[in-house]
């Protein structure tokens, strides 16, 4: 199948299928073998070499979705991020990262890079000058995440690709929040595209996986380190992920629609102080998001009015579950200050604009009206409880 001539839902459904030559079944057979013949074969296959039939098939799907030559599937998003980043850095090198990034990526850098002699800088903002002022003669990689976790900040991908070209850097993006349904960074010149496939690719809150897509030349470099680090994904989960990805297009588009309606509703609500969603005209990154995203995604964050207890609000929701992860078909909420960004500490969170009462909202595929009803009943409940406790 020619990956360039298919629409996104067709790629989701079919590209990279493993053919069932024996029984002609409709779906990819699952090859669980961790031991393959080494004589009289074209490829010596082994799960940690990322080249079992199911691993290879799914990597083709990811590459096609991201409009890249090649892909690799990992055991987690962090395995994909750490392997991809470290593949292009050695002792004495420097990396520039967007300041507003996923807490786990931040922790990887600040907790591990010093011991490998790798220097790093985080941008203060998302503008060109914020990144360019940090570039040094030994800078090798520029790393961004857009929309970012948890404030949905938008970085201009054309600007990052141009900076990378100007200073001969490798550009990388964590494309998890957008998913390839809403944003194809390679079309703007970004070199390496990374995903926590635990999120929209998996889409059902029941697996942990990661993915990378890029050129064949770059994948060679990443693979070289990946087989040493050993962060491959088990074939059973690869197979489940392939199944999940068949519906990614329709799931994510339903989530986009739901999120836009909820963002409109929340931003007009008297009990809500702020809503961060790139699909809102009031969002600082809206104009750039419009240029580089085909949909604004299912993620948003919001702050309740200061006198309302955000913790109590999350406990009072009945349909929307408090949950560590995101991007499932079910709507979930989370407090970044208590989870993904807890290790940053109060001072650093404040510097980054992450209020303690900030609620990250992963919008699922339920009916919008049911989600609104749940939010309304939770607000009524917490107001009642707060009146009781304060009287
Ligand atoms: N990138 C983003 C934007 C995330 O939200 C996460 C996890 O929440 C990761 C990367 C890490 O992915 P994983 O938990 O699959 O390692």
Tab-separated table of C-alpha atoms and ligand atoms in Angstrom:
chain	number	residue	atom	x	y	z
A	1	UNK	CA	0.000	0.000	0.000
A	2	UNK	CA	1.362	3.449	-0.915
A	3	UNK	CA	1.353	5.368	2.373
A	4	UNK	CA	1.255	8.732	0.600
A	5	UNK	CA	-2.009	8.178	-1.236
A	6	UNK	CA	-4.223	7.168	1.701
A	7	UNK	CA	-6.392	9.269	3.975
A	8	UNK	CA	-5.694	9.313	7.703
A	9	UNK	CA	-8.443	6.867	8.736
A	10	UNK	CA	-7.339	4.428	6.050
A	11	UNK	CA	-3.770	4.637	7.334
A	12	UNK	CA	-5.047	4.078	10.890
A	13	UNK	CA	-7.006	1.035	9.795
A	14	UNK	CA	-4.745	-0.650	7.269
A	15	UNK	CA	-1.153	0.532	6.863
A	16	UNK	CA	1.376	-1.828	8.428
A	17	UNK	CA	-1.021	-4.767	8.730
A	18	UNK	CA	0.745	-8.094	9.066
A	19	UNK	CA	-0.767	-10.335	6.413
A	20	UNK	CA	-2.353	-13.555	7.624
A	21	UNK	CA	-1.026	-15.719	4.814
A	22	UNK	CA	-2.155	-18.971	6.415
A	23	UNK	CA	-5.815	-18.348	7.267
A	24	UNK	CA	-6.564	-15.008	5.536
A	25	UNK	CA	-7.934	-13.520	8.760
A	26	UNK	CA	-9.048	-9.869	8.708
A	27	UNK	CA	-6.592	-8.683	11.354
A	28	UNK	CA	-2.860	-9.006	11.883
A	29	UNK	CA	-1.870	-12.351	13.402
A	30	UNK	CA	0.027	-11.972	16.672
A	31	UNK	CA	3.555	-13.403	16.649
A	32	UNK	CA	4.521	-13.874	20.291
A	33	UNK	CA	7.800	-15.644	19.591
A	34	UNK	CA	10.843	-14.189	21.307
A	35	UNK	CA	13.116	-16.628	19.529
A	36	UNK	CA	13.391	-16.800	15.723
A	37	UNK	CA	15.590	-18.848	13.383
A	38	UNK	CA	18.963	-17.361	12.544
A	39	UNK	CA	19.914	-19.598	9.621
A	40	UNK	CA	18.569	-19.195	6.078
A	41	UNK	CA	16.636	-16.019	6.984
A	42	UNK	CA	16.837	-12.468	5.609
A	43	UNK	CA	16.410	-10.836	9.032
A	44	UNK	CA	17.544	-12.083	12.433
A	45	UNK	CA	14.487	-11.246	14.511
A	46	UNK	CA	14.384	-10.612	18.254
A	47	UNK	CA	11.967	-8.421	20.283
A	48	UNK	CA	14.746	-6.208	21.693
A	49	UNK	CA	15.956	-5.563	18.144
A	50	UNK	CA	12.560	-3.964	17.463
A	51	UNK	CA	12.054	-6.234	14.444
A	52	UNK	CA	9.421	-8.861	15.182
A	53	UNK	CA	6.653	-8.970	12.536
A	54	UNK	CA	4.188	-7.074	14.751
A	55	UNK	CA	6.744	-4.470	15.874
A	56	UNK	CA	7.789	-3.813	12.277
A	57	UNK	CA	4.203	-3.580	11.038
A	58	UNK	CA	3.147	-1.065	13.665
A	59	UNK	CA	6.277	1.045	13.100
A	60	UNK	CA	5.226	1.340	9.435
A	61	UNK	CA	1.785	2.619	10.516
A	62	UNK	CA	3.307	5.227	12.873
A	63	UNK	CA	5.738	6.411	10.178
A	64	UNK	CA	2.889	6.702	7.641
A	65	UNK	CA	0.729	8.680	10.083
A	66	UNK	CA	3.581	11.087	10.809
A	67	UNK	CA	4.526	11.246	7.104
A	68	UNK	CA	8.047	10.087	7.882
A	69	UNK	CA	10.232	7.410	6.312
A	70	UNK	CA	10.583	5.262	9.385
A	71	UNK	CA	9.392	4.540	12.918
A	72	UNK	CA	10.148	2.602	16.120
A	73	UNK	CA	7.797	1.442	18.879
A	74	UNK	CA	8.930	1.594	22.523
A	75	UNK	CA	7.844	0.242	25.909
A	76	UNK	CA	6.771	3.712	27.124
A	77	UNK	CA	6.739	7.338	26.070
A	78	UNK	CA	9.715	8.001	28.349
A	79	UNK	CA	11.660	5.123	26.736
A	80	UNK	CA	11.018	6.780	23.363
A	81	UNK	CA	11.968	10.252	24.642
A	82	UNK	CA	15.098	9.205	26.538
A	83	UNK	CA	16.374	6.996	23.708
A	84	UNK	CA	15.709	9.537	20.955
A	85	UNK	CA	17.287	12.429	22.864
A	86	UNK	CA	20.336	10.501	24.096
A	87	UNK	CA	20.965	9.105	20.611
A	88	UNK	CA	21.962	12.591	19.432
A	89	UNK	CA	23.923	13.742	22.497
A	90	UNK	CA	27.288	12.883	23.993
A	91	UNK	CA	29.456	14.241	26.801
A	92	UNK	CA	30.227	17.915	26.175
A	93	UNK	CA	27.070	18.519	24.087
A	94	UNK	CA	24.238	20.894	24.942
A	95	UNK	CA	20.472	20.649	24.416
A	96	UNK	CA	17.896	23.458	24.380
A	97	UNK	CA	14.457	22.446	25.648
A	98	UNK	CA	11.167	24.242	25.853
A	99	UNK	CA	10.647	25.277	29.492
A	100	UNK	CA	7.017	24.229	29.579
A	101	UNK	CA	7.265	20.471	29.071
A	102	UNK	CA	5.972	17.228	30.537
A	103	UNK	CA	7.297	16.771	34.099
A	104	UNK	CA	8.837	13.357	33.317
A	105	UNK	CA	10.929	14.820	30.490
A	106	UNK	CA	12.044	17.658	32.747
A	107	UNK	CA	13.015	15.143	35.445
A	108	UNK	CA	14.960	13.005	32.952
A	109	UNK	CA	17.049	16.026	32.002
A	110	UNK	CA	17.670	17.528	35.436
A	111	UNK	CA	18.172	14.212	37.248
A	112	UNK	CA	20.263	12.317	34.666
A	113	UNK	CA	22.069	14.571	32.177
A	114	UNK	CA	24.740	15.932	34.529
A	115	UNK	CA	26.179	12.481	35.133
A	116	UNK	CA	26.601	11.991	31.372
A	117	UNK	CA	28.301	15.400	31.033
A	118	UNK	CA	25.438	16.790	28.945
A	119	UNK	CA	24.609	20.454	29.373
A	120	UNK	CA	21.027	21.714	29.052
A	121	UNK	CA	18.949	24.916	29.069
A	122	UNK	CA	15.197	25.434	29.336
A	123	UNK	CA	13.550	28.301	27.490
A	124	UNK	CA	11.740	30.958	29.522
A	125	UNK	CA	9.049	31.364	26.874
A	126	UNK	CA	7.973	30.016	23.491
A	127	UNK	CA	9.163	32.831	21.221
A	128	UNK	CA	12.069	32.571	18.782
A	129	UNK	CA	14.332	34.772	20.934
A	130	UNK	CA	13.586	32.598	24.008
A	131	UNK	CA	15.120	29.621	22.193
A	132	UNK	CA	17.781	31.384	20.110
A	133	UNK	CA	19.397	33.134	23.077
A	134	UNK	CA	20.154	29.700	24.618
A	135	UNK	CA	21.895	28.175	21.585
A	136	UNK	CA	25.639	27.660	22.114
A	137	UNK	CA	28.420	26.401	19.821
A	138	UNK	CA	28.025	22.914	21.365
A	139	UNK	CA	24.198	22.789	21.099
A	140	UNK	CA	23.104	19.700	19.175
A	141	UNK	CA	19.376	19.312	19.826
A	142	UNK	CA	16.349	21.593	20.178
A	143	UNK	CA	13.363	19.919	21.877
A	144	UNK	CA	9.778	21.171	22.060
A	145	UNK	CA	6.322	19.988	23.082
A	146	UNK	CA	3.268	21.621	21.546
A	147	UNK	CA	0.559	21.845	22.770
A	148	UNK	CA	2.374	21.547	26.068
A	149	UNK	CA	1.434	19.730	29.245
A	150	UNK	CA	-0.389	21.117	31.237
A	151	UNK	CA	-0.926	24.701	30.004
A	152	UNK	CA	-1.489	23.884	26.325
A	153	UNK	CA	1.086	26.450	25.249
A	154	UNK	CA	1.819	26.553	21.543
A	155	UNK	CA	5.269	26.686	19.962
A	156	UNK	CA	5.666	27.711	16.315
A	157	UNK	CA	6.976	24.581	14.563
A	158	UNK	CA	8.147	26.446	11.437
A	159	UNK	CA	10.188	28.763	13.660
A	160	UNK	CA	11.801	25.812	15.514
A	161	UNK	CA	12.621	24.015	12.246
A	162	UNK	CA	14.177	27.216	10.847
A	163	UNK	CA	16.288	27.696	14.000
A	164	UNK	CA	17.432	24.071	13.803
A	165	UNK	CA	18.451	24.579	10.182
A	166	UNK	CA	20.250	27.837	10.916
A	167	UNK	CA	22.358	26.354	13.722
A	168	UNK	CA	22.598	22.814	12.345
A	169	UNK	CA	20.621	21.217	15.199
A	170	UNK	CA	18.361	18.175	15.330
A	171	UNK	CA	14.794	19.324	16.091
A	172	UNK	CA	12.536	17.087	18.192
A	173	UNK	CA	8.934	17.324	19.263
A	174	UNK	CA	6.812	15.485	21.782
A	175	UNK	CA	3.635	15.303	19.654
A	176	UNK	CA	1.626	13.382	22.267
A	177	UNK	CA	-1.030	15.998	23.069
A	178	UNK	CA	-1.852	16.732	19.431
A	179	UNK	CA	-1.555	13.182	18.042
A	180	UNK	CA	-0.842	12.754	14.326
A	181	UNK	CA	-4.550	13.275	13.681
A	182	UNK	CA	-4.228	16.964	14.578
A	183	UNK	CA	-0.605	17.826	13.838
A	184	UNK	CA	2.052	16.505	11.452
A	185	UNK	CA	5.305	18.176	12.589
A	186	UNK	CA	7.389	16.696	9.733
A	187	UNK	CA	5.389	18.897	7.346
A	188	UNK	CA	6.855	21.930	9.119
A	189	UNK	CA	10.410	20.599	8.979
A	190	UNK	CA	10.760	18.986	12.428
A	191	UNK	CA	13.234	16.075	12.325
A	192	UNK	CA	12.182	13.665	15.101
A	193	UNK	CA	8.587	13.139	16.241
A	194	UNK	CA	7.995	11.383	19.569
A	195	UNK	CA	4.834	10.066	21.234
A	196	UNK	CA	3.710	8.629	24.478
A	197	UNK	CA	1.549	6.023	22.714
A	198	UNK	CA	0.044	5.388	26.152
A	199	UNK	CA	-2.154	8.386	25.300
A	200	UNK	CA	-4.112	9.007	22.059
A	201	UNK	CA	-2.556	6.136	20.120
A	202	UNK	CA	-3.591	3.639	22.820
A	203	UNK	CA	-6.682	5.690	23.596
A	204	UNK	CA	-8.317	3.331	26.118
A	205	UNK	CA	-6.219	3.862	29.272
A	206	UNK	CA	-5.079	0.240	29.240
A	207	UNK	CA	-1.481	0.167	28.004
A	208	UNK	CA	1.904	1.865	28.204
A	209	UNK	CA	3.888	2.439	24.987
A	210	UNK	CA	5.955	4.964	23.070
A	211	UNK	CA	6.806	5.762	19.463
A	212	UNK	CA	9.286	7.679	17.341
A	213	UNK	CA	9.007	8.675	13.668
A	214	UNK	CA	11.711	10.309	11.521
A	215	UNK	CA	13.989	9.732	8.521
A	216	UNK	CA	15.690	6.385	7.958
A	217	UNK	CA	19.040	8.013	8.639
A	218	UNK	CA	17.900	9.290	12.038
A	219	UNK	CA	16.096	6.075	12.959
A	220	UNK	CA	19.363	4.168	12.424
A	221	UNK	CA	21.004	6.313	15.091
A	222	UNK	CA	18.091	5.924	17.497
A	223	UNK	CA	17.890	2.172	16.887
A	224	UNK	CA	21.604	1.810	17.578
A	225	UNK	CA	21.059	3.113	21.132
A	226	UNK	CA	17.589	1.557	21.535
A	227	UNK	CA	18.867	-2.006	21.180
A	228	UNK	CA	21.437	-1.292	23.899
A	229	UNK	CA	18.979	0.344	26.285
A	230	UNK	CA	16.356	-2.333	25.660
A	231	UNK	CA	13.145	-0.318	25.789
A	232	UNK	CA	11.178	-2.373	23.241
A	233	UNK	CA	7.469	-3.169	23.555
A	234	UNK	CA	6.081	-6.672	24.053
A	235	UNK	CA	4.361	-8.080	20.987
A	236	UNK	CA	1.075	-8.553	22.752
A	237	UNK	CA	0.931	-4.829	23.569
A	238	UNK	CA	2.093	-3.992	20.034
A	239	UNK	CA	-0.852	-5.992	18.727
A	240	UNK	CA	-3.289	-4.247	21.112
A	241	UNK	CA	-1.861	-0.884	20.106
A	242	UNK	CA	-2.385	-1.682	16.433
A	243	UNK	CA	-6.016	-2.488	17.220
A	244	UNK	CA	-6.442	0.766	19.162
A	245	UNK	CA	-4.911	2.835	16.415
A	246	UNK	CA	-7.498	1.699	13.893
A	247	UNK	CA	-10.011	3.994	15.620
A	248	UNK	CA	-7.603	6.806	16.516
A	249	UNK	CA	-8.884	9.108	13.773
A	250	UNK	CA	-12.527	8.876	14.733
A	251	UNK	CA	-11.778	8.954	18.465
A	252	UNK	CA	-9.557	12.011	18.306
A	253	UNK	CA	-11.923	13.936	16.024
A	254	UNK	CA	-14.801	13.234	18.434
A	255	UNK	CA	-12.564	14.393	21.312
A	256	UNK	CA	-11.649	17.592	19.411
A	257	UNK	CA	-15.316	18.414	18.966
A	258	UNK	CA	-16.238	17.663	22.565
A	259	UNK	CA	-13.268	19.658	23.903
A	260	UNK	CA	-14.119	22.732	21.818
A	261	UNK	CA	-17.703	22.708	23.109
A	262	UNK	CA	-16.554	22.226	26.715
A	263	UNK	CA	-13.922	24.962	26.417
A	264	UNK	CA	-16.601	27.359	25.123
A	265	UNK	CA	-18.891	26.361	27.981
A	266	UNK	CA	-16.201	26.666	30.687
A	267	UNK	CA	-14.849	29.972	29.414
A	268	UNK	CA	-18.341	31.498	29.745
A	269	UNK	CA	-18.913	30.051	33.232
A	270	UNK	CA	-19.023	32.393	36.235
A	271	UNK	CA	-17.247	29.852	38.489
A	272	UNK	CA	-14.244	29.455	36.171
A	273	UNK	CA	-11.383	31.942	36.260
A	274	UNK	CA	-9.288	30.738	33.327
A	275	UNK	CA	-9.450	28.160	30.522
A	276	UNK	CA	-6.378	27.085	28.547
A	277	UNK	CA	-7.420	25.561	25.214
A	278	UNK	CA	-5.751	26.363	21.877
A	279	UNK	CA	-9.107	26.259	20.095
A	280	UNK	CA	-10.279	29.359	22.003
A	281	UNK	CA	-9.705	32.680	20.238
A	282	UNK	CA	-8.626	34.088	23.617
A	283	UNK	CA	-5.747	31.548	23.885
A	284	UNK	CA	-2.340	33.186	23.335
A	285	UNK	CA	-1.268	30.493	20.904
A	286	UNK	CA	-4.539	30.320	18.943
A	287	UNK	CA	-3.265	31.932	15.718
A	288	UNK	CA	-0.174	29.691	15.501
A	289	UNK	CA	-2.224	26.626	16.482
A	290	UNK	CA	-4.587	27.399	13.578
A	291	UNK	CA	-1.649	27.348	11.169
A	292	UNK	CA	-0.110	24.079	12.323
A	293	UNK	CA	-2.985	22.014	13.738
A	294	UNK	CA	-5.915	20.560	11.826
A	295	UNK	CA	-7.832	20.106	15.114
A	296	UNK	CA	-7.162	21.590	18.557
A	297	UNK	CA	-7.140	18.325	20.488
A	298	UNK	CA	-8.961	16.876	23.466
A	299	UNK	CA	-6.781	18.381	26.208
A	300	UNK	CA	-7.391	21.573	28.159
A	301	UNK	CA	-6.744	23.022	31.599
A	302	UNK	CA	-8.833	25.333	33.707
A	303	UNK	CA	-8.823	27.127	37.033
A	304	UNK	CA	-11.860	27.414	39.296
A	305	UNK	CA	-12.539	30.736	40.989
A	306	UNK	CA	-10.103	31.177	43.831
A	307	UNK	CA	-12.662	30.600	46.597
A	308	UNK	CA	-13.672	27.198	45.178
A	309	UNK	CA	-11.767	24.102	46.303
A	310	UNK	CA	-10.283	22.375	43.218
A	311	UNK	CA	-9.516	19.158	45.149
A	312	UNK	CA	-13.085	18.896	46.390
A	313	UNK	CA	-14.380	19.655	42.896
A	314	UNK	CA	-12.436	16.713	41.433
A	315	UNK	CA	-13.732	14.411	44.167
A	316	UNK	CA	-17.303	15.571	43.533
A	317	UNK	CA	-17.330	14.626	39.851
A	318	UNK	CA	-19.324	11.462	39.222
A	319	UNK	CA	-18.796	10.695	35.535
A	320	UNK	CA	-15.418	12.359	34.953
A	321	UNK	CA	-12.761	10.368	36.805
A	322	UNK	CA	-9.685	11.774	38.546
A	323	UNK	CA	-6.869	9.951	36.771
A	324	UNK	CA	-3.068	10.080	36.419
A	325	UNK	CA	-2.992	9.591	32.672
A	326	UNK	CA	-4.907	11.153	29.781
A	327	UNK	CA	-6.313	10.790	26.281
A	328	UNK	CA	-8.571	7.795	26.866
A	329	UNK	CA	-12.102	7.594	25.481
A	330	UNK	CA	-13.267	8.355	29.026
A	331	UNK	CA	-13.019	11.934	30.333
A	332	UNK	CA	-10.575	12.411	33.206
A	333	UNK	CA	-9.164	15.206	35.355
A	334	UNK	CA	-5.899	15.611	37.196
A	335	UNK	CA	-4.123	18.114	39.405
A	336	UNK	CA	-0.667	18.768	37.823
A	337	UNK	CA	0.595	20.247	41.115
A	338	UNK	CA	-0.067	16.912	42.843
A	339	UNK	CA	1.118	14.601	40.058
A	340	UNK	CA	3.071	15.300	36.850
A	341	UNK	CA	4.592	18.545	38.139
A	342	UNK	CA	4.842	17.700	41.859
A	343	UNK	CA	8.625	17.252	41.749
A	344	UNK	CA	9.131	20.773	40.381
A	345	UNK	CA	8.309	22.255	43.781
A	346	UNK	CA	5.916	25.134	44.557
A	347	UNK	CA	8.313	27.933	43.539
A	348	UNK	CA	9.130	26.484	40.114
A	349	UNK	CA	5.457	25.680	39.458
A	350	UNK	CA	4.540	29.267	40.252
A	351	UNK	CA	7.243	30.527	37.851
A	352	UNK	CA	5.715	28.359	35.146
A	353	UNK	CA	2.163	29.579	35.777
A	354	UNK	CA	0.954	26.215	37.105
A	355	UNK	CA	-1.446	27.222	39.867
A	356	UNK	CA	-2.061	24.722	42.671
A	357	UNK	CA	-5.752	24.777	41.735
A	358	UNK	CA	-5.120	24.128	38.034
A	359	UNK	CA	-7.188	21.205	36.722
A	360	UNK	CA	-6.053	19.365	33.601
A	361	UNK	CA	-9.037	18.026	31.708
A	362	UNK	CA	-8.712	15.157	29.218
A	363	UNK	CA	-11.944	15.177	27.259
A	364	UNK	CA	-13.301	11.806	26.178
A	365	UNK	CA	-16.002	10.744	23.747
A	366	UNK	CA	-19.025	10.851	26.062
A	367	UNK	CA	-21.965	13.093	25.136
A	368	UNK	CA	-21.011	16.727	25.786
A	369	UNK	CA	-24.277	17.373	27.673
A	370	UNK	CA	-23.508	14.568	30.161
A	371	UNK	CA	-20.067	16.031	30.851
A	372	UNK	CA	-21.540	19.503	31.372
A	373	UNK	CA	-24.181	18.067	33.720
A	374	UNK	CA	-21.425	16.365	35.737
A	375	UNK	CA	-19.440	19.595	36.072
A	376	UNK	CA	-22.593	21.503	37.081
A	377	UNK	CA	-23.544	19.007	39.790
A	378	UNK	CA	-19.972	19.003	41.157
A	379	UNK	CA	-19.947	22.808	41.376
A	380	UNK	CA	-23.294	22.785	43.227
A	381	UNK	CA	-22.010	20.102	45.629
A	382	UNK	CA	-18.763	21.880	46.493
A	383	UNK	CA	-20.510	25.192	47.044
A	384	UNK	CA	-22.901	23.467	49.469
A	385	UNK	CA	-20.038	21.708	51.285
A	386	UNK	CA	-17.944	24.861	51.451
A	387	UNK	CA	-20.874	26.832	52.931
A	388	UNK	CA	-21.369	24.091	55.576
A	389	UNK	CA	-17.675	24.006	56.553
A	390	UNK	CA	-17.299	27.795	56.665
A	391	UNK	CA	-20.454	28.340	58.779
B	1	LIG	N1	4.880	13.109	26.987
B	1	LIG	C1	3.735	13.605	27.468
B	1	LIG	C2	3.198	14.874	26.893
B	1	LIG	C3	3.058	12.950	28.500
B	1	LIG	O1	1.921	13.462	28.985
B	1	LIG	C4	3.609	11.754	29.030
B	1	LIG	C5	2.947	11.032	30.126
B	1	LIG	O2	2.016	11.509	30.739
B	1	LIG	C6	4.822	11.277	28.501
B	1	LIG	C7	5.411	11.971	27.472
B	1	LIG	C8	5.461	10.021	29.042
B	1	LIG	O3	4.814	8.921	28.542
B	1	LIG	P1	4.793	7.467	29.282
B	1	LIG	O4	4.064	7.650	30.557
B	1	LIG	O5	4.110	6.607	28.278
B	1	LIG	O6	6.209	7.088	29.497
